């Protein structure tokens, strides 16, 4: 039964289905849920999935590849620049101090210098998946502690690349039995040449991404078939991974590079939307298989060492983080948040541990213990963050200087307005907002149009705004604008809807949208006012009359909307038109009854009666 | 700098006005007068600051002609002051563009002359109530003259009844263009018309 692929798949999926909602309800976060479910189905508890699941693990590692690709997609130079101080300052401090500390421990526990360095680098990493997800779930990402966590994770993500390159150099003996990827063409090359190959392949990916990917995307997008795009996106990531594997490098590294190369591309959001679900599934599978590989008997027989090790690792990481946050001037609560959020050992450690094992950088019993310690440290994050719930925000009794934080950078560089469609109106609105330094994200399914828009300097992406995941990738969680779906999934968004006609407006209003704009109203009133002026009306009078008429018209559309399609509609409409006309003409002058400003007639009457006091 | 006159006219509803319509007809086409109709030129209040400053540079006398609303000018006049009289142009260390020029208010009020008196229902004199304009002129290095005022502006039944005021206004504007008005005296009197009486008989 265990050999049956469908049975295996069913067990994994069922475990995830059960574990996720439970973990969520317990406030543990999905990563921890997967881990626990993995332990449960693993060979040491229920034994539904075998221990010989290296293949599953290998396959699931692809989730990490995809995650790195997505991280790369998010890493735009402008974002890096805004967060440069926390990223470079806090990030490098965290990685170097933590690595140094654990390197010291390693030597103290009898490791040589090279393996000790590898140990330090492995334990310095934190879990992007666990930390970011936990912070996002609790809505803490925007707090200063959350910002700092995000920045340090970003730095770690980048640090992984040199670490992956350094690791082969730390190998204590030549890997005789075929290294990392098994069938590497670079096998047997000296370490420095392998390191050089990392850089060479990186350059290759950049060049390919710059010059080949975009024409390909344009060609695919031209077909207007959604699957074609998804297939190609997957094909791209898999292809890069394969390429990297052929030259014996980390597929994750290649995917990350490809992500960065495509971060400025107009297809970024669509790519994110396409890859994201696969990443989520595979990463889940990855956590599941990590859980399954947690060697319960090993922990049971070495429980003192493993538990003590995990507690020690978390404590050391936490203290170093706390110190860094304090040095960088974060408040006590932010420092605690930062310390707890990043106190675990990250999923990269699994990759690095695997690599270290393959390269014989670390002894086997060390790597076994490290896997267990890493898994346990991950499980500690959720309870630790729960503790933080008891630390009060002190902003209530702080003075203003402490409460108001100077120039808080946004966690991610994303447009705050999404323009769904870039037609005649979107075009003008987009340029207007851009001129006012409002970041605009344009989504349109016309690849050629998008390219033109980008040439003008607007941020535009290929994507279908009626697709939920594209919206999410475009930052809908933070921005404003689109339809029913937006309202349902992003209830905090302000939706501004363009309508082509009055009847169009009725339907939008009746569907519950408050901000409805008829595309012809503004221009009509401009022309109307100008016509009055040309006919001899005072310019200001014409302007005020047009403004007043427009306002009445907006009101009447909203009042008439519920009657649209009903029997009394035309009756109501006629009444409204009459009402507007009589209001405009109230005092024999357009604008007369709209307001009584400067209405001398009434004053003159007072004057005649000798009652005027002005 | 020639000695010509810039009239900044501000009336939000000229179509409802009578006196101001006649007053502007009497002066807008005089030689040496540039007539600037603020509400007509800027119905959306988007005042062209550079253009307005250039007009100020080119004229030696500025007349603010407007109805007297809530003891001040209509709102666009304040907008114009806020935007055009910039630091570095109208005031401040390098703001000398208006130095030596003359500023006059030409206003219409519904209330009678005796209301603008410590014992009248408005309690203050016109000069008193116009003191923000006077101090604006001071700060900009301009000479501020007594105001030209038409009281009881709503009480006229026909153009004939307005004529004395119209003629007086036209004479004053002409004299300002010619540079023949005694500015020292015009600055001291209560109403600008008083500066004329001793020199020129007007009927």
Short mmCIF file of C-alpha atoms in Angstrom, two decimals, chain A residues 533 537-541 543-544 589-592 595-601 603-604 607-608 612-614, chain B residues 9 11-18 37 39-40 43 45 68-70 110-111 116 121-122 152 154-155 157:
data_model
loop_
_atom_site.label_atom_id
_atom_site.label_comp_id
_atom_site.label_asym_id
_atom_site.label_seq_id
_atom_site.Cartn_x
_atom_site.Cartn_y
_atom_site.Cartn_z
CA UNK A 533 -19.38 81.33 -20.92
CA UNK A 537 -22.40 84.20 -18.84
CA UNK A 538 -19.75 85.16 -16.33
CA UNK A 539 -17.07 82.47 -16.20
CA UNK A 540 -17.41 82.01 -12.46
CA UNK A 541 -21.18 81.82 -12.68
CA UNK A 543 -18.42 77.19 -13.39
CA UNK A 544 -20.60 77.27 -10.28
CA UNK A 589 -30.83 82.98 -12.76
CA UNK A 590 -28.83 79.85 -13.22
CA UNK A 591 -27.22 79.05 -9.93
CA UNK A 592 -29.91 81.06 -8.18
CA UNK A 595 -27.01 78.79 -2.91
CA UNK A 596 -28.03 82.27 -2.01
CA UNK A 597 -24.56 83.74 -2.11
CA UNK A 598 -24.39 87.31 -3.31
CA UNK A 599 -28.12 87.41 -3.86
CA UNK A 600 -28.75 91.09 -3.77
CA UNK A 601 -32.47 90.90 -4.51
CA UNK A 603 -31.02 92.61 0.34
CA UNK A 604 -32.51 95.23 -1.95
CA UNK A 607 -33.03 98.23 1.77
CA UNK A 608 -36.35 99.48 0.40
CA UNK A 612 -30.99 96.51 5.85
CA UNK A 613 -28.09 96.29 8.20
CA UNK A 614 -24.96 95.56 6.32
CA UNK B 9 -11.62 93.64 -10.01
CA UNK B 11 -16.99 90.35 -7.94
CA UNK B 12 -18.27 86.76 -7.73
CA UNK B 13 -21.69 87.58 -9.14
CA UNK B 14 -21.38 90.64 -11.31
CA UNK B 15 -24.58 89.56 -13.05
CA UNK B 16 -26.37 90.43 -9.81
CA UNK B 17 -24.58 93.72 -9.28
CA UNK B 18 -25.58 97.14 -10.53
CA UNK B 37 -11.30 90.68 -13.88
CA UNK B 39 -13.44 85.92 -11.21
CA UNK B 40 -13.74 85.99 -14.98
CA UNK B 43 -13.36 80.83 -12.31
CA UNK B 45 -9.37 79.89 -8.62
CA UNK B 68 -17.21 95.07 0.74
CA UNK B 69 -18.11 91.56 1.94
CA UNK B 70 -17.92 90.88 5.64
CA UNK B 110 -24.72 98.30 1.18
CA UNK B 111 -24.58 100.14 4.46
CA UNK B 116 -19.14 103.23 9.43
CA UNK B 121 -24.00 100.07 13.81
CA UNK B 122 -20.74 98.99 12.18
CA UNK B 152 -25.80 102.34 0.04
CA UNK B 154 -28.25 98.68 -3.26
CA UNK B 155 -30.33 101.82 -3.01
CA UNK B 157 -32.86 102.89 -8.75
#
